[in-house]
Amino acid sequence: LYFATGGGVGHIYAIPAAGVGLPQLKPWFTSPETHLLSLALDSAGNVYAGSSPNGIIYKITPAGKAVVLYDAPDQNIAALGIDSHGNIYAGTAPTAAIYKITPDGTGKILPTHATAGVLSIAVDKTDNVYASSGNTIYRIAPDETVQSFVAPTDEQFLPVAIDPENGRVYTGTTTVASLYAIAESGGAAGRYVSTVHDAGLIARWGTISWTADTPPGAHVTLQTRSGNVERPDSSWSDWSP
């Protein structure tokens, strides 16, 4: 068991499987960073730690030897996950970026268009990545296509966990303490809420159209709403019929 600290010096402590009293523990790794915000463990026993305030991701071997795997331009690495190929996924806050970092330390930002800090990341057995960001859970497939699951009310998702047996994804919320479950195969119905599109001035929207592959028995319905403030609130119109 590994756990990390902040509040002045970022330490990692390691508790052996046999267990040991916390007063006897000594730091297994000490970083020059003020906080270590996230940890992940790969199949070879390497520990990855995301830091603040300089956005560094450390790779620490089982022997305790550490190297800097990636130095992000963001301040806080708030969440980490690892897929079966050893790729690291790092979520940042409050800048709302998700990085994919290959084992050789090459990183890039994935195009999720998240708008709130990424506070939790989990990876399932088929390498789908789930990340919590505000009121949205993003699912990033191995081909880097993105699907989003939006809270039905004004709630904020925090932790994400995956049942290794059935692939079901669980996430908890703040504001209202709720627990949501997302089935691995999806459901009979789905909902996608787009980002807000700003016309830049008072406008009258025209027609909307779409292209979709719809199997027998399936259909697509589009609804719109609008308002005069950037973040949708009670002043916005109702959804169109």
PDB file of C-alpha atoms in Angstrom:
ATOM      1  CA  LEU A   1       0.000   0.000   0.000  1.00  0.00           C
ATOM      2  CA  TYR A   2       1.334   3.412  -0.987  1.00  0.00           C
ATOM      3  CA  PHE A   3       0.050   6.782   0.133  1.00  0.00           C
ATOM      4  CA  ALA A   4       1.300  10.315  -0.460  1.00  0.00           C
ATOM      5  CA  THR A   5       1.327  13.562   1.480  1.00  0.00           C
ATOM      6  CA  GLY A   6       1.393  17.298   0.902  1.00  0.00           C
ATOM      7  CA  GLY A   7       1.259  20.407   3.009  1.00  0.00           C
ATOM      8  CA  GLY A   8       4.928  21.327   2.770  1.00  0.00           C
ATOM      9  CA  VAL A   9       6.867  18.273   1.557  1.00  0.00           C
ATOM     10  CA  GLY A  10       5.562  15.603  -0.805  1.00  0.00           C
ATOM     11  CA  HIS A  11       6.362  12.209   0.700  1.00  0.00           C
ATOM     12  CA  ILE A  12       5.332   8.708  -0.374  1.00  0.00           C
ATOM     13  CA  TYR A  13       5.010   6.051   2.308  1.00  0.00           C
ATOM     14  CA  ALA A  14       4.963   2.308   1.634  1.00  0.00           C
ATOM     15  CA  ILE A  15       3.190  -0.117   3.960  1.00  0.00           C
ATOM     16  CA  PRO A  16       4.380  -3.733   3.535  1.00  0.00           C
ATOM     17  CA  ALA A  17       1.802  -6.438   2.957  1.00  0.00           C
ATOM     18  CA  ALA A  18       2.462  -7.744   6.461  1.00  0.00           C
ATOM     19  CA  GLY A  19       1.493  -4.329   7.848  1.00  0.00           C
ATOM     20  CA  VAL A  20       3.329  -2.003  10.188  1.00  0.00           C
ATOM     21  CA  GLY A  21       2.238   0.643  12.637  1.00  0.00           C
ATOM     22  CA  LEU A  22       2.059   4.138  11.164  1.00  0.00           C
ATOM     23  CA  PRO A  23       4.310   5.666  13.882  1.00  0.00           C
ATOM     24  CA  GLN A  24       7.109   3.381  12.635  1.00  0.00           C
ATOM     25  CA  LEU A  25       6.844   4.433   9.003  1.00  0.00           C
ATOM     26  CA  LYS A  26       9.535   6.454   7.281  1.00  0.00           C
ATOM     27  CA  PRO A  27       9.173   8.119   3.882  1.00  0.00           C
ATOM     28  CA  TRP A  28       9.846   5.708   1.022  1.00  0.00           C
ATOM     29  CA  PHE A  29      10.259   8.627  -1.415  1.00  0.00           C
ATOM     30  CA  THR A  30      10.624  12.363  -0.813  1.00  0.00           C
ATOM     31  CA  SER A  31      10.085  14.823  -3.628  1.00  0.00           C
ATOM     32  CA  PRO A  32      11.171  18.463  -3.846  1.00  0.00           C
ATOM     33  CA  GLU A  33       7.532  19.336  -4.551  1.00  0.00           C
ATOM     34  CA  THR A  34       5.164  20.754  -1.925  1.00  0.00           C
ATOM     35  CA  HIS A  35       2.341  18.276  -2.622  1.00  0.00           C
ATOM     36  CA  LEU A  36       1.936  14.850  -4.194  1.00  0.00           C
ATOM     37  CA  LEU A  37      -1.688  14.802  -5.323  1.00  0.00           C
ATOM     38  CA  SER A  38      -2.044  11.489  -7.183  1.00  0.00           C
ATOM     39  CA  LEU A  39      -0.541   8.022  -7.382  1.00  0.00           C
ATOM     40  CA  ALA A  40      -0.727   5.090  -9.804  1.00  0.00           C
ATOM     41  CA  LEU A  41       0.937   1.669  -9.901  1.00  0.00           C
ATOM     42  CA  ASP A  42       1.858  -0.306 -13.028  1.00  0.00           C
ATOM     43  CA  SER A  43       2.100  -4.071 -13.496  1.00  0.00           C
ATOM     44  CA  ALA A  44       5.891  -4.028 -12.935  1.00  0.00           C
ATOM     45  CA  GLY A  45       5.524  -2.402  -9.518  1.00  0.00           C
ATOM     46  CA  ASN A  46       6.625   1.075 -10.588  1.00  0.00           C
ATOM     47  CA  VAL A  47       4.872   3.907  -8.751  1.00  0.00           C
ATOM     48  CA  TYR A  48       3.893   7.115 -10.538  1.00  0.00           C
ATOM     49  CA  ALA A  49       3.279  10.302  -8.560  1.00  0.00           C
ATOM     50  CA  GLY A  50       1.691  13.547  -9.749  1.00  0.00           C
ATOM     51  CA  SER A  51       2.812  16.716  -8.025  1.00  0.00           C
ATOM     52  CA  SER A  52       1.983  20.338  -7.263  1.00  0.00           C
ATOM     53  CA  PRO A  53       2.835  23.193  -7.752  1.00  0.00           C
ATOM     54  CA  ASN A  54       5.057  22.358 -10.760  1.00  0.00           C
ATOM     55  CA  GLY A  55       3.024  19.628 -12.450  1.00  0.00           C
ATOM     56  CA  ILE A  56       5.704  16.942 -12.412  1.00  0.00           C
ATOM     57  CA  ILE A  57       5.057  13.214 -12.839  1.00  0.00           C
ATOM     58  CA  TYR A  58       7.641  11.020 -11.133  1.00  0.00           C
ATOM     59  CA  LYS A  59       8.315   7.371 -11.937  1.00  0.00           C
ATOM     60  CA  ILE A  60       9.691   5.481  -8.938  1.00  0.00           C
ATOM     61  CA  THR A  61      10.989   1.934  -9.324  1.00  0.00           C
ATOM     62  CA  PRO A  62      10.289  -0.780  -6.708  1.00  0.00           C
ATOM     63  CA  ALA A  63      13.829  -0.119  -5.427  1.00  0.00           C
ATOM     64  CA  GLY A  64      12.895   3.521  -4.761  1.00  0.00           C
ATOM     65  CA  LYS A  65      14.874   5.107  -7.619  1.00  0.00           C
ATOM     66  CA  ALA A  66      12.973   8.087  -9.041  1.00  0.00           C
ATOM     67  CA  VAL A  67      13.100   9.882 -12.375  1.00  0.00           C
ATOM     68  CA  VAL A  68      10.985  12.675 -13.808  1.00  0.00           C
ATOM     69  CA  LEU A  69       8.814  11.035 -16.464  1.00  0.00           C
ATOM     70  CA  TYR A  70       6.990  14.195 -17.550  1.00  0.00           C
ATOM     71  CA  ASP A  71       6.980  17.892 -16.688  1.00  0.00           C
ATOM     72  CA  ALA A  72       3.571  19.306 -17.603  1.00  0.00           C
ATOM     73  CA  PRO A  73       2.937  23.011 -18.217  1.00  0.00           C
ATOM     74  CA  ASP A  74       0.080  22.780 -15.707  1.00  0.00           C
ATOM     75  CA  GLN A  75       0.526  23.318 -11.976  1.00  0.00           C
ATOM     76  CA  ASN A  76      -1.389  20.398 -10.475  1.00  0.00           C
ATOM     77  CA  ILE A  77      -1.433  16.733 -11.543  1.00  0.00           C
ATOM     78  CA  ALA A  78      -4.624  15.815  -9.717  1.00  0.00           C
ATOM     79  CA  ALA A  79      -5.288  12.338 -11.170  1.00  0.00           C
ATOM     80  CA  LEU A  80      -3.312   9.479 -12.738  1.00  0.00           C
ATOM     81  CA  GLY A  81      -4.216   6.243 -14.533  1.00  0.00           C
ATOM     82  CA  ILE A  82      -2.303   3.575 -16.486  1.00  0.00           C
ATOM     83  CA  ASP A  83      -3.431   1.357 -19.362  1.00  0.00           C
ATOM     84  CA  SER A  84      -2.225  -2.150 -20.236  1.00  0.00           C
ATOM     85  CA  HIS A  85       0.450  -0.765 -22.598  1.00  0.00           C
ATOM     86  CA  GLY A  86       2.041   1.366 -19.894  1.00  0.00           C
ATOM     87  CA  ASN A  87       0.638   4.662 -21.138  1.00  0.00           C
ATOM     88  CA  ILE A  88       0.031   7.165 -18.349  1.00  0.00           C
ATOM     89  CA  TYR A  89      -3.058   9.376 -18.272  1.00  0.00           C
ATOM     90  CA  ALA A  90      -2.750  12.529 -16.187  1.00  0.00           C
ATOM     91  CA  GLY A  91      -5.572  14.891 -15.278  1.00  0.00           C
ATOM     92  CA  THR A  92      -4.908  18.474 -14.231  1.00  0.00           C
ATOM     93  CA  ALA A  93      -6.749  20.992 -12.119  1.00  0.00           C
ATOM     94  CA  PRO A  94      -7.959  23.625 -12.447  1.00  0.00           C
ATOM     95  CA  THR A  95      -6.826  23.732 -16.095  1.00  0.00           C
ATOM     96  CA  ALA A  96      -8.938  20.690 -17.089  1.00  0.00           C
ATOM     97  CA  ALA A  97      -6.446  18.914 -19.355  1.00  0.00           C
ATOM     98  CA  ILE A  98      -5.940  15.170 -19.806  1.00  0.00           C
ATOM     99  CA  TYR A  99      -2.482  14.132 -20.968  1.00  0.00           C
ATOM    100  CA  LYS A 100      -1.534  10.808 -22.537  1.00  0.00           C
ATOM    101  CA  ILE A 101       2.113  10.044 -21.787  1.00  0.00           C
ATOM    102  CA  THR A 102       3.837   7.101 -23.449  1.00  0.00           C
ATOM    103  CA  PRO A 103       6.376   4.967 -21.542  1.00  0.00           C
ATOM    104  CA  ASP A 104       9.251   6.940 -23.121  1.00  0.00           C
ATOM    105  CA  GLY A 105       7.899  10.178 -21.616  1.00  0.00           C
ATOM    106  CA  THR A 106       6.293  11.670 -24.735  1.00  0.00           C
ATOM    107  CA  GLY A 107       3.082  13.474 -23.856  1.00  0.00           C
ATOM    108  CA  LYS A 108       0.134  15.034 -25.631  1.00  0.00           C
ATOM    109  CA  ILE A 109      -3.206  16.520 -24.618  1.00  0.00           C
ATOM    110  CA  LEU A 110      -6.303  14.477 -25.481  1.00  0.00           C
ATOM    111  CA  PRO A 111      -9.186  16.431 -27.079  1.00  0.00           C
ATOM    112  CA  THR A 112     -11.856  16.035 -24.396  1.00  0.00           C
ATOM    113  CA  HIS A 113     -12.805  19.746 -24.203  1.00  0.00           C
ATOM    114  CA  ALA A 114     -13.218  19.357 -20.452  1.00  0.00           C
ATOM    115  CA  THR A 115     -14.097  22.617 -18.708  1.00  0.00           C
ATOM    116  CA  ALA A 116     -13.493  21.750 -15.036  1.00  0.00           C
ATOM    117  CA  GLY A 117     -10.526  20.270 -13.187  1.00  0.00           C
ATOM    118  CA  VAL A 118      -9.943  16.541 -13.771  1.00  0.00           C
ATOM    119  CA  LEU A 119     -10.001  15.030 -10.281  1.00  0.00           C
ATOM    120  CA  SER A 120     -10.098  11.267 -10.885  1.00  0.00           C
ATOM    121  CA  ILE A 121      -9.041   8.814 -13.612  1.00  0.00           C
ATOM    122  CA  ALA A 122      -9.669   5.081 -13.944  1.00  0.00           C
ATOM    123  CA  VAL A 123      -8.812   2.658 -16.783  1.00  0.00           C
ATOM    124  CA  ASP A 124     -10.824  -0.476 -17.539  1.00  0.00           C
ATOM    125  CA  LYS A 125      -9.605  -3.891 -18.747  1.00  0.00           C
ATOM    126  CA  THR A 126      -9.998  -2.892 -22.419  1.00  0.00           C
ATOM    127  CA  ASP A 127      -8.061   0.366 -21.932  1.00  0.00           C
ATOM    128  CA  ASN A 128     -11.001   2.734 -21.946  1.00  0.00           C
ATOM    129  CA  VAL A 129     -10.128   5.744 -19.790  1.00  0.00           C
ATOM    130  CA  TYR A 130     -12.749   7.342 -17.537  1.00  0.00           C
ATOM    131  CA  ALA A 131     -12.127  10.811 -16.126  1.00  0.00           C
ATOM    132  CA  SER A 132     -14.262  12.999 -13.869  1.00  0.00           C
ATOM    133  CA  SER A 133     -14.460  16.705 -14.659  1.00  0.00           C
ATOM    134  CA  GLY A 134     -17.136  18.842 -13.036  1.00  0.00           C
ATOM    135  CA  ASN A 135     -20.553  17.383 -13.821  1.00  0.00           C
ATOM    136  CA  THR A 136     -19.205  15.138 -16.595  1.00  0.00           C
ATOM    137  CA  ILE A 137     -17.534  11.743 -16.862  1.00  0.00           C
ATOM    138  CA  TYR A 138     -15.458  11.438 -20.029  1.00  0.00           C
ATOM    139  CA  ARG A 139     -14.841   8.042 -21.612  1.00  0.00           C
ATOM    140  CA  ILE A 140     -11.781   7.999 -23.872  1.00  0.00           C
ATOM    141  CA  ALA A 141     -11.514   4.904 -26.061  1.00  0.00           C
ATOM    142  CA  PRO A 142      -8.152   3.419 -27.154  1.00  0.00           C
ATOM    143  CA  ASP A 143      -8.586   5.163 -30.541  1.00  0.00           C
ATOM    144  CA  GLU A 144      -8.976   8.438 -28.558  1.00  0.00           C
ATOM    145  CA  THR A 145     -12.616   9.012 -29.447  1.00  0.00           C
ATOM    146  CA  VAL A 146     -14.469  10.649 -26.566  1.00  0.00           C
ATOM    147  CA  GLN A 147     -17.900  10.016 -25.088  1.00  0.00           C
ATOM    148  CA  SER A 148     -19.346  12.001 -22.198  1.00  0.00           C
ATOM    149  CA  PHE A 149     -21.825  11.179 -19.437  1.00  0.00           C
ATOM    150  CA  VAL A 150     -23.422  14.247 -17.862  1.00  0.00           C
ATOM    151  CA  ALA A 151     -25.034  14.396 -14.424  1.00  0.00           C
ATOM    152  CA  PRO A 152     -28.822  14.848 -14.702  1.00  0.00           C
ATOM    153  CA  THR A 153     -28.712  17.558 -12.047  1.00  0.00           C
ATOM    154  CA  ASP A 154     -26.202  20.187 -10.958  1.00  0.00           C
ATOM    155  CA  GLU A 155     -23.803  17.750  -9.303  1.00  0.00           C
ATOM    156  CA  GLN A 156     -20.021  17.477  -9.398  1.00  0.00           C
ATOM    157  CA  PHE A 157     -18.355  14.113 -10.003  1.00  0.00           C
ATOM    158  CA  LEU A 158     -15.313  13.303  -7.863  1.00  0.00           C
ATOM    159  CA  PRO A 159     -14.032   9.677  -7.555  1.00  0.00           C
ATOM    160  CA  VAL A 160     -14.208   7.087 -10.342  1.00  0.00           C
ATOM    161  CA  ALA A 161     -13.831   3.336  -9.769  1.00  0.00           C
ATOM    162  CA  ILE A 162     -14.275   0.321 -12.060  1.00  0.00           C
ATOM    163  CA  ASP A 163     -15.434  -3.166 -11.075  1.00  0.00           C
ATOM    164  CA  PRO A 164     -12.826  -5.489 -12.655  1.00  0.00           C
ATOM    165  CA  GLU A 165     -15.353  -8.331 -12.952  1.00  0.00           C
ATOM    166  CA  ASN A 166     -18.169  -6.688 -14.923  1.00  0.00           C
ATOM    167  CA  GLY A 167     -16.594  -3.425 -16.108  1.00  0.00           C
ATOM    168  CA  ARG A 168     -19.226  -1.292 -14.411  1.00  0.00           C
ATOM    169  CA  VAL A 169     -18.053   2.237 -13.695  1.00  0.00           C
ATOM    170  CA  TYR A 170     -18.978   3.931 -10.440  1.00  0.00           C
ATOM    171  CA  THR A 171     -18.656   7.602  -9.618  1.00  0.00           C
ATOM    172  CA  GLY A 172     -19.563   9.651  -6.577  1.00  0.00           C
ATOM    173  CA  THR A 173     -20.712  13.239  -6.409  1.00  0.00           C
ATOM    174  CA  THR A 174     -20.502  16.240  -4.184  1.00  0.00           C
ATOM    175  CA  THR A 175     -23.195  18.929  -3.784  1.00  0.00           C
ATOM    176  CA  VAL A 176     -25.629  16.035  -3.337  1.00  0.00           C
ATOM    177  CA  ALA A 177     -23.927  12.861  -2.085  1.00  0.00           C
ATOM    178  CA  SER A 178     -24.952  10.405  -4.806  1.00  0.00           C
ATOM    179  CA  LEU A 179     -23.460   7.302  -6.409  1.00  0.00           C
ATOM    180  CA  TYR A 180     -23.866   6.668 -10.137  1.00  0.00           C
ATOM    181  CA  ALA A 181     -23.135   3.500 -12.115  1.00  0.00           C
ATOM    182  CA  ILE A 182     -22.357   3.305 -15.834  1.00  0.00           C
ATOM    183  CA  ALA A 183     -22.688  -0.089 -17.513  1.00  0.00           C
ATOM    184  CA  GLU A 184     -19.718  -1.228 -19.617  1.00  0.00           C
ATOM    185  CA  SER A 185     -21.834  -1.763 -22.710  1.00  0.00           C
ATOM    186  CA  GLY A 186     -23.900   1.391 -22.325  1.00  0.00           C
ATOM    187  CA  GLY A 187     -27.674   1.401 -22.267  1.00  0.00           C
ATOM    188  CA  ALA A 188     -30.685   1.335 -24.501  1.00  0.00           C
ATOM    189  CA  ALA A 189     -30.682   5.134 -24.598  1.00  0.00           C
ATOM    190  CA  GLY A 190     -27.936   7.736 -24.468  1.00  0.00           C
ATOM    191  CA  ARG A 191     -27.715  11.484 -24.125  1.00  0.00           C
ATOM    192  CA  TYR A 192     -25.012  13.860 -25.344  1.00  0.00           C
ATOM    193  CA  VAL A 193     -24.915  17.498 -24.244  1.00  0.00           C
ATOM    194  CA  SER A 194     -22.647  19.660 -26.380  1.00  0.00           C
ATOM    195  CA  THR A 195     -20.438  22.479 -25.191  1.00  0.00           C
ATOM    196  CA  VAL A 196     -21.950  25.977 -25.213  1.00  0.00           C
ATOM    197  CA  HIS A 197     -21.626  27.757 -28.573  1.00  0.00           C
ATOM    198  CA  ASP A 198     -21.338  31.543 -28.310  1.00  0.00           C
ATOM    199  CA  ALA A 199     -22.629  33.550 -31.282  1.00  0.00           C
ATOM    200  CA  GLY A 200     -20.840  36.623 -29.946  1.00  0.00           C
ATOM    201  CA  LEU A 201     -23.946  38.789 -30.243  1.00  0.00           C
ATOM    202  CA  ILE A 202     -27.729  38.509 -30.076  1.00  0.00           C
ATOM    203  CA  ALA A 203     -28.675  35.999 -32.765  1.00  0.00           C
ATOM    204  CA  ARG A 204     -31.619  34.049 -34.127  1.00  0.00           C
ATOM    205  CA  TRP A 205     -30.545  30.477 -34.767  1.00  0.00           C
ATOM    206  CA  GLY A 206     -31.627  28.803 -37.984  1.00  0.00           C
ATOM    207  CA  THR A 207     -31.994  25.116 -38.763  1.00  0.00           C
ATOM    208  CA  ILE A 208     -30.021  22.224 -37.329  1.00  0.00           C
ATOM    209  CA  SER A 209     -29.214  18.947 -39.083  1.00  0.00           C
ATOM    210  CA  TRP A 210     -27.127  15.870 -38.453  1.00  0.00           C
ATOM    211  CA  THR A 211     -25.707  12.743 -40.075  1.00  0.00           C
ATOM    212  CA  ALA A 212     -26.013   9.496 -38.154  1.00  0.00           C
ATOM    213  CA  ASP A 213     -25.942   5.742 -38.637  1.00  0.00           C
ATOM    214  CA  THR A 214     -29.157   4.500 -37.034  1.00  0.00           C
ATOM    215  CA  PRO A 215     -29.745   0.733 -36.869  1.00  0.00           C
ATOM    216  CA  PRO A 216     -33.310  -0.602 -37.149  1.00  0.00           C
ATOM    217  CA  GLY A 217     -35.439   0.553 -34.223  1.00  0.00           C
ATOM    218  CA  ALA A 218     -33.084   3.371 -33.263  1.00  0.00           C
ATOM    219  CA  HIS A 219     -33.591   7.100 -33.682  1.00  0.00           C
ATOM    220  CA  VAL A 220     -31.905  10.412 -32.913  1.00  0.00           C
ATOM    221  CA  THR A 221     -33.645  13.410 -31.366  1.00  0.00           C
ATOM    222  CA  LEU A 222     -32.109  16.878 -31.150  1.00  0.00           C
ATOM    223  CA  GLN A 223     -33.103  19.571 -28.660  1.00  0.00           C
ATOM    224  CA  THR A 224     -31.704  23.043 -28.162  1.00  0.00           C
ATOM    225  CA  ARG A 225     -31.826  25.769 -25.558  1.00  0.00           C
ATOM    226  CA  SER A 226     -30.328  29.241 -25.405  1.00  0.00           C
ATOM    227  CA  GLY A 227     -29.584  32.139 -23.098  1.00  0.00           C
ATOM    228  CA  ASN A 228     -27.625  35.347 -22.646  1.00  0.00           C
ATOM    229  CA  VAL A 229     -25.036  34.143 -20.113  1.00  0.00           C
ATOM    230  CA  GLU A 230     -22.051  31.864 -20.689  1.00  0.00           C
ATOM    231  CA  ARG A 231     -22.970  29.185 -18.142  1.00  0.00           C
ATOM    232  CA  PRO A 232     -26.483  27.688 -18.523  1.00  0.00           C
ATOM    233  CA  ASP A 233     -28.701  28.592 -15.574  1.00  0.00           C
ATOM    234  CA  SER A 234     -32.355  29.249 -14.746  1.00  0.00           C
ATOM    235  CA  SER A 235     -32.388  32.274 -17.074  1.00  0.00           C
ATOM    236  CA  TRP A 236     -31.888  30.043 -20.107  1.00  0.00           C
ATOM    237  CA  SER A 237     -34.846  28.804 -22.123  1.00  0.00           C
ATOM    238  CA  ASP A 238     -36.322  25.350 -21.630  1.00  0.00           C
ATOM    239  CA  TRP A 239     -35.179  22.566 -23.917  1.00  0.00           C
ATOM    240  CA  SER A 240     -37.057  22.626 -27.243  1.00  0.00           C
ATOM    241  CA  PRO A 241     -39.797  19.966 -27.624  1.00  0.00           C
TER     242      PRO A 241
END
